[in-house]
Coordinates of C-alpha atoms in Angstrom, one line a residue:
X29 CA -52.0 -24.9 -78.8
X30 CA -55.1 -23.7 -80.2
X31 CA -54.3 -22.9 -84.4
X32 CA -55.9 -18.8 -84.0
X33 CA -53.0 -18.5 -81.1
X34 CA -50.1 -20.0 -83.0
X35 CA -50.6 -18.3 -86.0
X36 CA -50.6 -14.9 -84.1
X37 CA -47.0 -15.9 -82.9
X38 CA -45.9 -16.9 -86.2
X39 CA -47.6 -13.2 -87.3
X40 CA -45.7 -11.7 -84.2
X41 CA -42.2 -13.6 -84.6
X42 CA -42.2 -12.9 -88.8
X43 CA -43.0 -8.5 -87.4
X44 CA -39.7 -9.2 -84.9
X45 CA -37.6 -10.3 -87.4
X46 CA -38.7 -7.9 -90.3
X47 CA -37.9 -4.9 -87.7
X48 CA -35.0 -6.1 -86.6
X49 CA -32.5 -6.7 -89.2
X50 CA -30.7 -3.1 -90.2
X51 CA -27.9 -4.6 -92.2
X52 CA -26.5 -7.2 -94.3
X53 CA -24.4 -7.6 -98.0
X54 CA -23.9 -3.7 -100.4
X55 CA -23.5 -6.2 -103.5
X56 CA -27.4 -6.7 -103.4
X57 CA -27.8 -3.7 -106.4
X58 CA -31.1 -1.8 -106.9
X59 CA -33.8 -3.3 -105.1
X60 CA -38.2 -2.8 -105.7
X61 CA -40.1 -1.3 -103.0
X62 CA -41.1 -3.8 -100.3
X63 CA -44.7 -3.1 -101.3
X64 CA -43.9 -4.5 -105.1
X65 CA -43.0 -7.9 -104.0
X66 CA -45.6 -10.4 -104.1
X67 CA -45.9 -13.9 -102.7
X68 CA -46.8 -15.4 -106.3
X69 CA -44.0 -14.1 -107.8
X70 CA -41.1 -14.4 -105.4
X71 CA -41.8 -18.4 -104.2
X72 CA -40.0 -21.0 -105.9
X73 CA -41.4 -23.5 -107.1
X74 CA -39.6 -25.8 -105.7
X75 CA -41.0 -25.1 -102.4
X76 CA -45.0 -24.7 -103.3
X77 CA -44.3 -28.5 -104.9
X78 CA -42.5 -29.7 -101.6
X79 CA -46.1 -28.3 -99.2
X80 CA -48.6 -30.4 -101.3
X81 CA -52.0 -30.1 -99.6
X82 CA -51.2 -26.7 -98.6
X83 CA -52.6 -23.4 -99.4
X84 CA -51.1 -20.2 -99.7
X85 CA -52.1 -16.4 -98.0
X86 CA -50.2 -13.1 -98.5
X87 CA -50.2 -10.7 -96.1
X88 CA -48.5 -7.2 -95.6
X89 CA -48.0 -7.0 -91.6
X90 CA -45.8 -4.0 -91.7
X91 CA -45.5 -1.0 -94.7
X92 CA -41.7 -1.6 -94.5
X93 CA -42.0 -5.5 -94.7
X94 CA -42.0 -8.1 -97.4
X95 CA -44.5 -9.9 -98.0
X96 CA -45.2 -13.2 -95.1
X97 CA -46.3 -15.9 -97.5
X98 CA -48.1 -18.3 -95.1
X99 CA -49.2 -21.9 -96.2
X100 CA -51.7 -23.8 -94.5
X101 CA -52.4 -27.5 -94.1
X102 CA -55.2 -28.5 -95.8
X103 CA -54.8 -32.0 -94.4
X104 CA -52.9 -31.4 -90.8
X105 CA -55.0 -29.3 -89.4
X106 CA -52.5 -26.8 -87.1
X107 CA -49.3 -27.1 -89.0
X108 CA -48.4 -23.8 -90.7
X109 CA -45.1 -22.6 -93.0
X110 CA -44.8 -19.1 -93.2
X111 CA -41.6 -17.3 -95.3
X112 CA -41.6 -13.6 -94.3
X113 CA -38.9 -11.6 -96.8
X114 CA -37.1 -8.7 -95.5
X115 CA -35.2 -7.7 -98.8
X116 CA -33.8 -4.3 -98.8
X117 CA -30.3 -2.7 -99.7
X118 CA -27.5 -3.4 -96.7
X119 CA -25.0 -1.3 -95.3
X120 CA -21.3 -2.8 -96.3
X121 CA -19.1 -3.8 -94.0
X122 CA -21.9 -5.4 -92.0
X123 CA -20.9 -8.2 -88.9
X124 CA -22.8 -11.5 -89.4
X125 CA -22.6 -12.1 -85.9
X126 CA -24.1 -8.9 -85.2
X127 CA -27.4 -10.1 -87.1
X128 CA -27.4 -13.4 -85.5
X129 CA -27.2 -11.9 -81.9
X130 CA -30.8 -11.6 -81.4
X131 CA -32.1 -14.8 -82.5
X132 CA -28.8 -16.6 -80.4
X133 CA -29.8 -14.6 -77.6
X134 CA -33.2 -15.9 -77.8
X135 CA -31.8 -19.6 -77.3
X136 CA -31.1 -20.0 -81.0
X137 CA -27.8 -21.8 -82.2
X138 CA -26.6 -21.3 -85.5
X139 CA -26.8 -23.5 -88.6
X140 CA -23.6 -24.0 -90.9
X141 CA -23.5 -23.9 -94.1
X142 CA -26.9 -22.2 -95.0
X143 CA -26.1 -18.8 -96.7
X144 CA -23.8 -16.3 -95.1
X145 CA -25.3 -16.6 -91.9
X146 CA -28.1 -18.4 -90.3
X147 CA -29.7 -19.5 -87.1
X148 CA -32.6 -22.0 -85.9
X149 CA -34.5 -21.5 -82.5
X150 CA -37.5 -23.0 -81.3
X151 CA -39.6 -20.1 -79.7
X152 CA -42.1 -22.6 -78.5
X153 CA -42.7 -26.2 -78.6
X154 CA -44.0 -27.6 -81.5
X155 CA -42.4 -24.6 -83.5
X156 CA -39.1 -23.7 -85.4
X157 CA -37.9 -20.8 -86.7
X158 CA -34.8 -20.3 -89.1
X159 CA -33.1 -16.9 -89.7
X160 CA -31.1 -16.9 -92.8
X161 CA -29.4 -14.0 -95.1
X162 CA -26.8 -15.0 -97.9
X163 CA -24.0 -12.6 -99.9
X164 CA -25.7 -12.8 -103.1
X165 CA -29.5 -12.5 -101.9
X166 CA -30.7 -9.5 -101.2
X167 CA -33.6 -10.6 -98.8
X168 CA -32.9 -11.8 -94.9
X169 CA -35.6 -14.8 -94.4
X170 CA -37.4 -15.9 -91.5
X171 CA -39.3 -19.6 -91.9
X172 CA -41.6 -20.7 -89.4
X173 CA -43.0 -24.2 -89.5
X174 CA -45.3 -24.4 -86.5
X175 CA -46.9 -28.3 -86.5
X176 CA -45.6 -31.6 -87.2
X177 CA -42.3 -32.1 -89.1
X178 CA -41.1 -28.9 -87.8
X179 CA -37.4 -30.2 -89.0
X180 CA -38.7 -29.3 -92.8
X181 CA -38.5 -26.0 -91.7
X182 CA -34.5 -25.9 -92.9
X183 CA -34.8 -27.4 -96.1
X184 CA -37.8 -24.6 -96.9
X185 CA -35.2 -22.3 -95.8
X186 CA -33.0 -23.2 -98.0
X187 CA -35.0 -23.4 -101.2
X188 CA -36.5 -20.2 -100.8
X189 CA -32.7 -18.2 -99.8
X190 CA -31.3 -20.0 -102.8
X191 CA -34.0 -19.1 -105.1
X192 CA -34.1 -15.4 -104.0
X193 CA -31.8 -13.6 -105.9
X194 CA -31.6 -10.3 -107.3
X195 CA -33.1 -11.5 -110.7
X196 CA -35.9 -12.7 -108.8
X197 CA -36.6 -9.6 -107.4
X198 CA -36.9 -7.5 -110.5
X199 CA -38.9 -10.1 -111.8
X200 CA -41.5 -10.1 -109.0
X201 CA -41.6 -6.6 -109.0
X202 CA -42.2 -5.9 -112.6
X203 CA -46.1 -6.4 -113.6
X204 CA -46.7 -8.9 -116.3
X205 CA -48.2 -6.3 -118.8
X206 CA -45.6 -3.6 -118.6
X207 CA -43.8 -4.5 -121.6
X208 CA -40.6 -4.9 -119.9
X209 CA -38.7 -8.5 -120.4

């Protein structure tokens, strides 16, 4: 798979998944526009020291979206991570299995014990995606490692819904000279 291809699925998978998730946790509190959160600010840094020879791009592919923080290989050439946050306030009351419905329909299966909810699938070969939302984070997550390794994709997933927290958020959303703590 040519690398301008794959990362125009990984572009097209992260746009699927922001559009598609409607509802989730009520206990997530107030939350910064979409457009506030930055990819500097909301990766931990657990996760840019775990991608060593990788670099890191922002990009904004919806108004409504997160950020999709995308790292590149600087040494495999064709392996990609992306992290694409969808972190809004969710309706209560909301079914789990209802958000995992489209990714398991899509040949995913879900993962246990990764947040409230999660699910892997493997849109194409050489290419995972994990879907993960938690109680106490107020962002759904969608990694995509497309490349070698492709497994690493879950423990990326995991850093980044642990480390996403509604703390976090006001942090990243809060410019450094503002005055505020």
């Amino acid at each position: 798979m040519r690398a301008g291809r794959g990362a125009g699925v990984v572009l097209a998978l992260a746009l699927g998944a922001c559009r598609s998730r409607d509802a989730g946790t009520a206990d997530a509190g107030v939350l910064p526009p979409q457009s506030a959160l930055t990819c500097a600010a909301l990766i931990p840094l657990e996760v840019r020291e775990s991608l060593p020879g990788f670099t890191l791009q922002e990009e904004r592919p919806c108004p409504t979206c997160g950020p999709l923080c995308t790292f590149r290989s600087t040494e495999q050439k064709g392996t990609t991570v992306s992290i694409a946050y969808d972190c809004r306030k969710r309706l209560e009351g909301a079914d789990v299995r209802e958000l995992l419905a489209p990714t398991l329909r899509a040949g995913g299966v879900e993962v246990p014990a990764l947040g409230k909810a999660a699910a892997r699938r493997e849109p194409v070969p050489g290419m995972l995606q994990v879907v993960t939302w938690d109680d106490d984070t107020p962002c759904g997550l969608v990694v995509t490692w497309l490349g070698g390794d492709k497994e690493r994709a879950l423990d990326i997933a995991r850093m980044t819904l642990f480390a996403t927290t509604g703390e976090r958020l006001a942090q990243a959303a809060t410019p450094p000279d503002s005055g505020q703590p």
